[in-house]
């Protein structure tokens, strides 16, 4: 009895208890999302770097059939877009803060 799945069939769900996973490509937005992800230093989080021309990641293919990158998977939630990922991480993991606490400081940081 073979335990291997046929190549053309897709799994029905991502790996159980996958934790926080950032799927990133080799573009500027993925690099920015990776930088923010790294700054937050979340326990049990990982980055899966995807390369152009490589076979698609099976878990990401189930969650995100369009393969839009960067993409953040947190349990059963999938978020795409670097800015949305940054805002989600800032709200979900408030320490260390990425932005200053005062409104003027945040405005200066956004202008940069």
JSON list of N, CA and C in Angstrom, two decimals, residues 34-105:
[
{"chain": "A", "resi": 34, "resn": "UNK", "atom": "N", "xyz": [8.75, 40.47, 5.39]},
{"chain": "A", "resi": 34, "resn": "UNK", "atom": "CA", "xyz": [9.70, 39.63, 6.14]},
{"chain": "A", "resi": 34, "resn": "UNK", "atom": "C", "xyz": [10.42, 40.43, 7.22]},
{"chain": "A", "resi": 35, "resn": "UNK", "atom": "N", "xyz": [10.78, 41.67, 6.91]},
{"chain": "A", "resi": 35, "resn": "UNK", "atom": "CA", "xyz": [11.46, 42.52, 7.87]},
{"chain": "A", "resi": 35, "resn": "UNK", "atom": "C", "xyz": [10.56, 42.77, 9.09]},
{"chain": "A", "resi": 36, "resn": "UNK", "atom": "N", "xyz": [9.31, 43.11, 8.85]},
{"chain": "A", "resi": 36, "resn": "UNK", "atom": "CA", "xyz": [8.37, 43.36, 9.94]},
{"chain": "A", "resi": 36, "resn": "UNK", "atom": "C", "xyz": [8.12, 42.08, 10.73]},
{"chain": "A", "resi": 37, "resn": "UNK", "atom": "N", "xyz": [7.96, 40.98, 10.02]},
{"chain": "A", "resi": 37, "resn": "UNK", "atom": "CA", "xyz": [7.74, 39.68, 10.64]},
{"chain": "A", "resi": 37, "resn": "UNK", "atom": "C", "xyz": [8.91, 39.32, 11.57]},
{"chain": "A", "resi": 38, "resn": "UNK", "atom": "N", "xyz": [10.12, 39.59, 11.11]},
{"chain": "A", "resi": 38, "resn": "UNK", "atom": "CA", "xyz": [11.32, 39.30, 11.90]},
{"chain": "A", "resi": 38, "resn": "UNK", "atom": "C", "xyz": [11.40, 40.20, 13.12]},
{"chain": "A", "resi": 39, "resn": "UNK", "atom": "N", "xyz": [11.06, 41.48, 12.97]},
{"chain": "A", "resi": 39, "resn": "UNK", "atom": "CA", "xyz": [11.10, 42.41, 14.09]},
{"chain": "A", "resi": 39, "resn": "UNK", "atom": "C", "xyz": [10.16, 41.99, 15.20]},
{"chain": "A", "resi": 40, "resn": "UNK", "atom": "N", "xyz": [9.02, 41.42, 14.87]},
{"chain": "A", "resi": 40, "resn": "UNK", "atom": "CA", "xyz": [8.05, 41.01, 15.89]},
{"chain": "A", "resi": 40, "resn": "UNK", "atom": "C", "xyz": [8.54, 39.81, 16.68]},
{"chain": "A", "resi": 41, "resn": "UNK", "atom": "N", "xyz": [9.41, 38.98, 16.11]},
{"chain": "A", "resi": 41, "resn": "UNK", "atom": "CA", "xyz": [10.04, 37.85, 16.80]},
{"chain": "A", "resi": 41, "resn": "UNK", "atom": "C", "xyz": [9.01, 36.98, 17.53]},
{"chain": "A", "resi": 42, "resn": "UNK", "atom": "N", "xyz": [8.03, 36.49, 16.79]},
{"chain": "A", "resi": 42, "resn": "UNK", "atom": "CA", "xyz": [6.96, 35.67, 17.35]},
{"chain": "A", "resi": 42, "resn": "UNK", "atom": "C", "xyz": [7.47, 34.23, 17.52]},
{"chain": "A", "resi": 43, "resn": "UNK", "atom": "N", "xyz": [7.18, 33.65, 18.67]},
{"chain": "A", "resi": 43, "resn": "UNK", "atom": "CA", "xyz": [7.58, 32.27, 18.95]},
{"chain": "A", "resi": 43, "resn": "UNK", "atom": "C", "xyz": [6.81, 31.33, 18.03]},
{"chain": "A", "resi": 44, "resn": "UNK", "atom": "N", "xyz": [7.46, 30.30, 17.54]},
{"chain": "A", "resi": 44, "resn": "UNK", "atom": "CA", "xyz": [6.86, 29.29, 16.66]},
{"chain": "A", "resi": 44, "resn": "UNK", "atom": "C", "xyz": [6.36, 29.86, 15.33]},
{"chain": "A", "resi": 45, "resn": "UNK", "atom": "N", "xyz": [6.95, 30.93, 14.88]},
{"chain": "A", "resi": 45, "resn": "UNK", "atom": "CA", "xyz": [6.59, 31.50, 13.58]},
{"chain": "A", "resi": 45, "resn": "UNK", "atom": "C", "xyz": [7.70, 31.16, 12.60]},
{"chain": "A", "resi": 46, "resn": "UNK", "atom": "N", "xyz": [7.31, 31.05, 11.33]},
{"chain": "A", "resi": 46, "resn": "UNK", "atom": "CA", "xyz": [8.33, 30.72, 10.33]},
{"chain": "A", "resi": 46, "resn": "UNK", "atom": "C", "xyz": [8.04, 31.45, 9.03]},
{"chain": "A", "resi": 47, "resn": "UNK", "atom": "N", "xyz": [9.09, 31.59, 8.23]},
{"chain": "A", "resi": 47, "resn": "UNK", "atom": "CA", "xyz": [8.99, 32.20, 6.91]},
{"chain": "A", "resi": 47, "resn": "UNK", "atom": "C", "xyz": [9.26, 31.12, 5.89]},
{"chain": "A", "resi": 48, "resn": "UNK", "atom": "N", "xyz": [8.36, 30.97, 4.93]},
{"chain": "A", "resi": 48, "resn": "UNK", "atom": "CA", "xyz": [8.59, 30.07, 3.80]},
{"chain": "A", "resi": 48, "resn": "UNK", "atom": "C", "xyz": [8.88, 30.95, 2.60]},
{"chain": "A", "resi": 49, "resn": "UNK", "atom": "N", "xyz": [10.11, 30.91, 2.13]},
{"chain": "A", "resi": 49, "resn": "UNK", "atom": "CA", "xyz": [10.52, 31.71, 0.99]},
{"chain": "A", "resi": 49, "resn": "UNK", "atom": "C", "xyz": [10.24, 30.90, -0.27]},
{"chain": "A", "resi": 50, "resn": "UNK", "atom": "N", "xyz": [9.44, 31.45, -1.16]},
{"chain": "A", "resi": 50, "resn": "UNK", "atom": "CA", "xyz": [9.07, 30.76, -2.40]},
{"chain": "A", "resi": 50, "resn": "UNK", "atom": "C", "xyz": [9.82, 31.38, -3.56]},
{"chain": "A", "resi": 51, "resn": "UNK", "atom": "N", "xyz": [10.34, 30.54, -4.42]},
{"chain": "A", "resi": 51, "resn": "UNK", "atom": "CA", "xyz": [11.14, 31.01, -5.55]},
{"chain": "A", "resi": 51, "resn": "UNK", "atom": "C", "xyz": [10.37, 30.82, -6.85]},
{"chain": "A", "resi": 52, "resn": "UNK", "atom": "N", "xyz": [10.53, 31.76, -7.75]},
{"chain": "A", "resi": 52, "resn": "UNK", "atom": "CA", "xyz": [9.87, 31.67, -9.05]},
{"chain": "A", "resi": 52, "resn": "UNK", "atom": "C", "xyz": [10.34, 30.41, -9.78]},
{"chain": "A", "resi": 53, "resn": "UNK", "atom": "N", "xyz": [9.41, 29.72, -10.37]},
{"chain": "A", "resi": 53, "resn": "UNK", "atom": "CA", "xyz": [9.73, 28.51, -11.12]},
{"chain": "A", "resi": 53, "resn": "UNK", "atom": "C", "xyz": [9.74, 27.25, -10.28]},
{"chain": "A", "resi": 54, "resn": "UNK", "atom": "N", "xyz": [9.72, 27.39, -8.96]},
{"chain": "A", "resi": 54, "resn": "UNK", "atom": "CA", "xyz": [9.69, 26.22, -8.08]},
{"chain": "A", "resi": 54, "resn": "UNK", "atom": "C", "xyz": [8.26, 25.70, -8.01]},
{"chain": "A", "resi": 55, "resn": "UNK", "atom": "N", "xyz": [8.08, 24.43, -7.70]},
{"chain": "A", "resi": 55, "resn": "UNK", "atom": "CA", "xyz": [6.71, 23.90, -7.55]},
{"chain": "A", "resi": 55, "resn": "UNK", "atom": "C", "xyz": [5.98, 24.67, -6.45]},
{"chain": "A", "resi": 56, "resn": "UNK", "atom": "N", "xyz": [4.68, 24.87, -6.62]},
{"chain": "A", "resi": 56, "resn": "UNK", "atom": "CA", "xyz": [3.93, 25.64, -5.61]},
{"chain": "A", "resi": 56, "resn": "UNK", "atom": "C", "xyz": [3.87, 24.91, -4.27]},
{"chain": "A", "resi": 57, "resn": "UNK", "atom": "N", "xyz": [3.86, 25.69, -3.21]},
{"chain": "A", "resi": 57, "resn": "UNK", "atom": "CA", "xyz": [3.74, 25.15, -1.86]},
{"chain": "A", "resi": 57, "resn": "UNK", "atom": "C", "xyz": [2.32, 24.62, -1.70]},
{"chain": "A", "resi": 58, "resn": "UNK", "atom": "N", "xyz": [2.17, 23.37, -1.28]},
{"chain": "A", "resi": 58, "resn": "UNK", "atom": "CA", "xyz": [0.84, 22.75, -1.20]},
{"chain": "A", "resi": 58, "resn": "UNK", "atom": "C", "xyz": [-0.07, 23.45, -0.20]},
{"chain": "A", "resi": 59, "resn": "UNK", "atom": "N", "xyz": [0.46, 23.80, 0.96]},
{"chain": "A", "resi": 59, "resn": "UNK", "atom": "CA", "xyz": [-0.37, 24.47, 1.97]},
{"chain": "A", "resi": 59, "resn": "UNK", "atom": "C", "xyz": [-0.84, 25.83, 1.46]},
{"chain": "A", "resi": 60, "resn": "UNK", "atom": "N", "xyz": [0.05, 26.59, 0.85]},
{"chain": "A", "resi": 60, "resn": "UNK", "atom": "CA", "xyz": [-0.33, 27.90, 0.33]},
{"chain": "A", "resi": 60, "resn": "UNK", "atom": "C", "xyz": [-1.30, 27.77, -0.83]},
{"chain": "A", "resi": 61, "resn": "UNK", "atom": "N", "xyz": [-1.15, 26.76, -1.63]},
{"chain": "A", "resi": 61, "resn": "UNK", "atom": "CA", "xyz": [-2.04, 26.54, -2.77]},
{"chain": "A", "resi": 61, "resn": "UNK", "atom": "C", "xyz": [-3.48, 26.29, -2.30]},
{"chain": "A", "resi": 62, "resn": "UNK", "atom": "N", "xyz": [-3.64, 25.62, -1.18]},
{"chain": "A", "resi": 62, "resn": "UNK", "atom": "CA", "xyz": [-4.97, 25.37, -0.63]},
{"chain": "A", "resi": 62, "resn": "UNK", "atom": "C", "xyz": [-5.56, 26.66, -0.07]},
{"chain": "A", "resi": 63, "resn": "UNK", "atom": "N", "xyz": [-4.76, 27.38, 0.71]},
{"chain": "A", "resi": 63, "resn": "UNK", "atom": "CA", "xyz": [-5.23, 28.61, 1.34]},
{"chain": "A", "resi": 63, "resn": "UNK", "atom": "C", "xyz": [-5.40, 29.76, 0.35]},
{"chain": "A", "resi": 64, "resn": "UNK", "atom": "N", "xyz": [-4.53, 29.82, -0.64]},
{"chain": "A", "resi": 64, "resn": "UNK", "atom": "CA", "xyz": [-4.44, 30.96, -1.53]},
{"chain": "A", "resi": 64, "resn": "UNK", "atom": "C", "xyz": [-4.21, 30.46, -2.96]},
{"chain": "A", "resi": 65, "resn": "UNK", "atom": "N", "xyz": [-5.26, 30.00, -3.64]},
{"chain": "A", "resi": 65, "resn": "UNK", "atom": "CA", "xyz": [-5.09, 29.43, -4.98]},
{"chain": "A", "resi": 65, "resn": "UNK", "atom": "C", "xyz": [-4.46, 30.39, -5.99]},
{"chain": "A", "resi": 66, "resn": "UNK", "atom": "N", "xyz": [-4.62, 31.70, -5.76]},
{"chain": "A", "resi": 66, "resn": "UNK", "atom": "CA", "xyz": [-4.02, 32.67, -6.68]},
{"chain": "A", "resi": 66, "resn": "UNK", "atom": "C", "xyz": [-2.52, 32.83, -6.46]},
{"chain": "A", "resi": 67, "resn": "UNK", "atom": "N", "xyz": [-2.00, 32.29, -5.35]},
{"chain": "A", "resi": 67, "resn": "UNK", "atom": "CA", "xyz": [-0.59, 32.36, -5.00]},
{"chain": "A", "resi": 67, "resn": "UNK", "atom": "C", "xyz": [-0.09, 33.80, -4.87]},
{"chain": "A", "resi": 68, "resn": "UNK", "atom": "N", "xyz": [-0.94, 34.70, -4.32]},
{"chain": "A", "resi": 68, "resn": "UNK", "atom": "CA", "xyz": [-0.55, 36.09, -4.11]},
{"chain": "A", "resi": 68, "resn": "UNK", "atom": "C", "xyz": [0.44, 36.16, -2.96]},
{"chain": "A", "resi": 69, "resn": "UNK", "atom": "N", "xyz": [1.54, 36.87, -3.17]},
{"chain": "A", "resi": 69, "resn": "UNK", "atom": "CA", "xyz": [2.58, 37.01, -2.15]},
{"chain": "A", "resi": 69, "resn": "UNK", "atom": "C", "xyz": [2.83, 38.49, -1.88]},
{"chain": "A", "resi": 70, "resn": "UNK", "atom": "N", "xyz": [3.20, 38.85, -0.69]},
{"chain": "A", "resi": 70, "resn": "UNK", "atom": "CA", "xyz": [3.34, 38.01, 0.49]},
{"chain": "A", "resi": 70, "resn": "UNK", "atom": "C", "xyz": [1.98, 37.61, 1.04]},
{"chain": "A", "resi": 71, "resn": "UNK", "atom": "N", "xyz": [1.98, 36.50, 1.76]},
{"chain": "A", "resi": 71, "resn": "UNK", "atom": "CA", "xyz": [0.75, 36.00, 2.39]},
{"chain": "A", "resi": 71, "resn": "UNK", "atom": "C", "xyz": [1.10, 35.51, 3.79]},
{"chain": "A", "resi": 72, "resn": "UNK", "atom": "N", "xyz": [0.24, 35.83, 4.73]},
{"chain": "A", "resi": 72, "resn": "UNK", "atom": "CA", "xyz": [0.44, 35.42, 6.12]},
{"chain": "A", "resi": 72, "resn": "UNK", "atom": "C", "xyz": [-0.69, 34.48, 6.51]},
{"chain": "A", "resi": 73, "resn": "UNK", "atom": "N", "xyz": [-0.32, 33.29, 6.97]},
{"chain": "A", "resi": 73, "resn": "UNK", "atom": "CA", "xyz": [-1.30, 32.32, 7.46]},
{"chain": "A", "resi": 73, "resn": "UNK", "atom": "C", "xyz": [-1.18, 32.25, 8.97]},
{"chain": "A", "resi": 74, "resn": "UNK", "atom": "N", "xyz": [-2.28, 32.56, 9.65]},
{"chain": "A", "resi": 74, "resn": "UNK", "atom": "CA", "xyz": [-2.33, 32.48, 11.11]},
{"chain": "A", "resi": 74, "resn": "UNK", "atom": "C", "xyz": [-3.52, 31.60, 11.45]},
{"chain": "A", "resi": 75, "resn": "UNK", "atom": "N", "xyz": [-3.24, 30.37, 11.83]},
{"chain": "A", "resi": 75, "resn": "UNK", "atom": "CA", "xyz": [-4.25, 29.34, 12.04]},
{"chain": "A", "resi": 75, "resn": "UNK", "atom": "C", "xyz": [-5.04, 29.17, 10.75]},
{"chain": "A", "resi": 76, "resn": "UNK", "atom": "N", "xyz": [-6.32, 29.50, 10.74]},
{"chain": "A", "resi": 76, "resn": "UNK", "atom": "CA", "xyz": [-7.12, 29.32, 9.51]},
{"chain": "A", "resi": 76, "resn": "UNK", "atom": "C", "xyz": [-7.35, 30.63, 8.78]},
{"chain": "A", "resi": 77, "resn": "UNK", "atom": "N", "xyz": [-6.68, 31.70, 9.19]},
{"chain": "A", "resi": 77, "resn": "UNK", "atom": "CA", "xyz": [-6.80, 33.01, 8.57]},
{"chain": "A", "resi": 77, "resn": "UNK", "atom": "C", "xyz": [-5.68, 33.20, 7.57]},
{"chain": "A", "resi": 78, "resn": "UNK", "atom": "N", "xyz": [-6.00, 33.74, 6.40]},
{"chain": "A", "resi": 78, "resn": "UNK", "atom": "CA", "xyz": [-4.98, 34.07, 5.41]},
{"chain": "A", "resi": 78, "resn": "UNK", "atom": "C", "xyz": [-5.09, 35.55, 5.09]},
{"chain": "A", "resi": 79, "resn": "UNK", "atom": "N", "xyz": [-3.97, 36.24, 5.16]},
{"chain": "A", "resi": 79, "resn": "UNK", "atom": "CA", "xyz": [-3.92, 37.67, 4.86]},
{"chain": "A", "resi": 79, "resn": "UNK", "atom": "C", "xyz": [-2.90, 37.86, 3.74]},
{"chain": "A", "resi": 80, "resn": "UNK", "atom": "N", "xyz": [-3.28, 38.63, 2.72]},
{"chain": "A", "resi": 80, "resn": "UNK", "atom": "CA", "xyz": [-2.34, 38.94, 1.64]},
{"chain": "A", "resi": 80, "resn": "UNK", "atom": "C", "xyz": [-2.14, 40.45, 1.60]},
{"chain": "A", "resi": 81, "resn": "UNK", "atom": "N", "xyz": [-1.01, 40.86, 1.08]},
{"chain": "A", "resi": 81, "resn": "UNK", "atom": "CA", "xyz": [-0.67, 42.27, 0.99]},
{"chain": "A", "resi": 81, "resn": "UNK", "atom": "C", "xyz": [0.22, 42.69, 2.14]},
{"chain": "A", "resi": 82, "resn": "UNK", "atom": "N", "xyz": [1.37, 43.27, 1.82]},
{"chain": "A", "resi": 82, "resn": "UNK", "atom": "CA", "xyz": [2.37, 43.62, 2.83]},
{"chain": "A", "resi": 82, "resn": "UNK", "atom": "C", "xyz": [1.83, 44.61, 3.86]},
{"chain": "A", "resi": 83, "resn": "UNK", "atom": "N", "xyz": [1.10, 45.62, 3.42]},
{"chain": "A", "resi": 83, "resn": "UNK", "atom": "CA", "xyz": [0.60, 46.63, 4.37]},
{"chain": "A", "resi": 83, "resn": "UNK", "atom": "C", "xyz": [-0.42, 46.02, 5.34]},
{"chain": "A", "resi": 84, "resn": "UNK", "atom": "N", "xyz": [-1.30, 45.20, 4.82]},
{"chain": "A", "resi": 84, "resn": "UNK", "atom": "CA", "xyz": [-2.30, 44.56, 5.68]},
{"chain": "A", "resi": 84, "resn": "UNK", "atom": "C", "xyz": [-1.62, 43.60, 6.66]},
{"chain": "A", "resi": 85, "resn": "UNK", "atom": "N", "xyz": [-0.61, 42.88, 6.20]},
{"chain": "A", "resi": 85, "resn": "UNK", "atom": "CA", "xyz": [0.15, 41.98, 7.07]},
{"chain": "A", "resi": 85, "resn": "UNK", "atom": "C", "xyz": [0.83, 42.78, 8.18]},
{"chain": "A", "resi": 86, "resn": "UNK", "atom": "N", "xyz": [1.45, 43.91, 7.83]},
{"chain": "A", "resi": 86, "resn": "UNK", "atom": "CA", "xyz": [2.13, 44.75, 8.82]},
{"chain": "A", "resi": 86, "resn": "UNK", "atom": "C", "xyz": [1.15, 45.25, 9.88]},
{"chain": "A", "resi": 87, "resn": "UNK", "atom": "N", "xyz": [-0.01, 45.72, 9.45]},
{"chain": "A", "resi": 87, "resn": "UNK", "atom": "CA", "xyz": [-1.00, 46.22, 10.39]},
{"chain": "A", "resi": 87, "resn": "UNK", "atom": "C", "xyz": [-1.54, 45.10, 11.28]},
{"chain": "A", "resi": 88, "resn": "UNK", "atom": "N", "xyz": [-1.77, 43.94, 10.71]},
{"chain": "A", "resi": 88, "resn": "UNK", "atom": "CA", "xyz": [-2.26, 42.79, 11.48]},
{"chain": "A", "resi": 88, "resn": "UNK", "atom": "C", "xyz": [-1.24, 42.39, 12.55]},
{"chain": "A", "resi": 89, "resn": "UNK", "atom": "N", "xyz": [0.03, 42.29, 12.17]},
{"chain": "A", "resi": 89, "resn": "UNK", "atom": "CA", "xyz": [1.06, 41.90, 13.12]},
{"chain": "A", "resi": 89, "resn": "UNK", "atom": "C", "xyz": [1.21, 42.94, 14.23]},
{"chain": "A", "resi": 90, "resn": "UNK", "atom": "N", "xyz": [1.10, 44.22, 13.89]},
{"chain": "A", "resi": 90, "resn": "UNK", "atom": "CA", "xyz": [1.21, 45.28, 14.89]},
{"chain": "A", "resi": 90, "resn": "UNK", "atom": "C", "xyz": [0.06, 45.20, 15.90]},
{"chain": "A", "resi": 91, "resn": "UNK", "atom": "N", "xyz": [-1.13, 44.87, 15.43]},
{"chain": "A", "resi": 91, "resn": "UNK", "atom": "CA", "xyz": [-2.28, 44.76, 16.34]},
{"chain": "A", "resi": 91, "resn": "UNK", "atom": "C", "xyz": [-2.26, 43.46, 17.13]},
{"chain": "A", "resi": 92, "resn": "UNK", "atom": "N", "xyz": [-1.88, 42.38, 16.49]},
{"chain": "A", "resi": 92, "resn": "UNK", "atom": "CA", "xyz": [-1.91, 41.07, 17.15]},
{"chain": "A", "resi": 92, "resn": "UNK", "atom": "C", "xyz": [-0.76, 40.91, 18.14]},
{"chain": "A", "resi": 93, "resn": "UNK", "atom": "N", "xyz": [0.42, 41.46, 17.80]},
{"chain": "A", "resi": 93, "resn": "UNK", "atom": "CA", "xyz": [1.61, 41.37, 18.64]},
{"chain": "A", "resi": 93, "resn": "UNK", "atom": "C", "xyz": [2.11, 42.79, 18.90]},
{"chain": "A", "resi": 94, "resn": "UNK", "atom": "N", "xyz": [1.55, 43.46, 19.90]},
{"chain": "A", "resi": 94, "resn": "UNK", "atom": "CA", "xyz": [1.86, 44.88, 20.10]},
{"chain": "A", "resi": 94, "resn": "UNK", "atom": "C", "xyz": [3.28, 45.17, 20.60]},
{"chain": "A", "resi": 95, "resn": "UNK", "atom": "N", "xyz": [4.01, 44.16, 21.08]},
{"chain": "A", "resi": 95, "resn": "UNK", "atom": "CA", "xyz": [5.36, 44.42, 21.58]},
{"chain": "A", "resi": 95, "resn": "UNK", "atom": "C", "xyz": [6.34, 43.54, 20.83]},
{"chain": "A", "resi": 96, "resn": "UNK", "atom": "N", "xyz": [7.43, 44.08, 20.33]},
{"chain": "A", "resi": 96, "resn": "UNK", "atom": "CA", "xyz": [7.82, 45.49, 20.36]},
{"chain": "A", "resi": 96, "resn": "UNK", "atom": "C", "xyz": [7.02, 46.29, 19.33]},
{"chain": "A", "resi": 97, "resn": "UNK", "atom": "N", "xyz": [6.77, 47.54, 19.66]},
{"chain": "A", "resi": 97, "resn": "UNK", "atom": "CA", "xyz": [6.01, 48.42, 18.76]},
{"chain": "A", "resi": 97, "resn": "UNK", "atom": "C", "xyz": [6.86, 48.78, 17.55]},
{"chain": "A", "resi": 98, "resn": "UNK", "atom": "N", "xyz": [6.22, 48.81, 16.40]},
{"chain": "A", "resi": 98, "resn": "UNK", "atom": "CA", "xyz": [6.90, 49.21, 15.17]},
{"chain": "A", "resi": 98, "resn": "UNK", "atom": "C", "xyz": [6.79, 50.71, 14.93]},
{"chain": "A", "resi": 99, "resn": "UNK", "atom": "N", "xyz": [5.73, 51.31, 15.48]},
{"chain": "A", "resi": 99, "resn": "UNK", "atom": "CA", "xyz": [5.48, 52.73, 15.28]},
{"chain": "A", "resi": 99, "resn": "UNK", "atom": "C", "xyz": [5.58, 53.46, 16.62]},
{"chain": "A", "resi": 100, "resn": "UNK", "atom": "N", "xyz": [5.95, 54.74, 16.59]},
{"chain": "A", "resi": 100, "resn": "UNK", "atom": "CA", "xyz": [5.96, 55.53, 17.83]},
{"chain": "A", "resi": 100, "resn": "UNK", "atom": "C", "xyz": [4.56, 55.60, 18.44]},
{"chain": "A", "resi": 101, "resn": "UNK", "atom": "N", "xyz": [4.50, 55.88, 19.72]},
{"chain": "A", "resi": 101, "resn": "UNK", "atom": "CA", "xyz": [3.21, 55.93, 20.41]},
{"chain": "A", "resi": 101, "resn": "UNK", "atom": "C", "xyz": [2.46, 57.24, 20.18]},
{"chain": "A", "resi": 102, "resn": "UNK", "atom": "N", "xyz": [3.19, 58.33, 19.91]},
{"chain": "A", "resi": 102, "resn": "UNK", "atom": "CA", "xyz": [2.51, 59.62, 19.73]},
{"chain": "A", "resi": 102, "resn": "UNK", "atom": "C", "xyz": [2.09, 59.82, 18.27]},
{"chain": "A", "resi": 103, "resn": "UNK", "atom": "N", "xyz": [0.98, 60.53, 18.02]},
{"chain": "A", "resi": 103, "resn": "UNK", "atom": "CA", "xyz": [0.48, 60.73, 16.66]},
{"chain": "A", "resi": 103, "resn": "UNK", "atom": "C", "xyz": [1.47, 61.43, 15.73]},
{"chain": "A", "resi": 104, "resn": "UNK", "atom": "N", "xyz": [2.20, 62.43, 16.25]},
{"chain": "A", "resi": 104, "resn": "UNK", "atom": "CA", "xyz": [3.16, 63.15, 15.41]},
{"chain": "A", "resi": 104, "resn": "UNK", "atom": "C", "xyz": [4.30, 62.23, 14.99]},
{"chain": "A", "resi": 105, "resn": "UNK", "atom": "N", "xyz": [4.76, 61.40, 15.89]},
{"chain": "A", "resi": 105, "resn": "UNK", "atom": "CA", "xyz": [5.82, 60.45, 15.56]},
{"chain": "A", "resi": 105, "resn": "UNK", "atom": "C", "xyz": [5.37, 59.43, 14.53]}
]
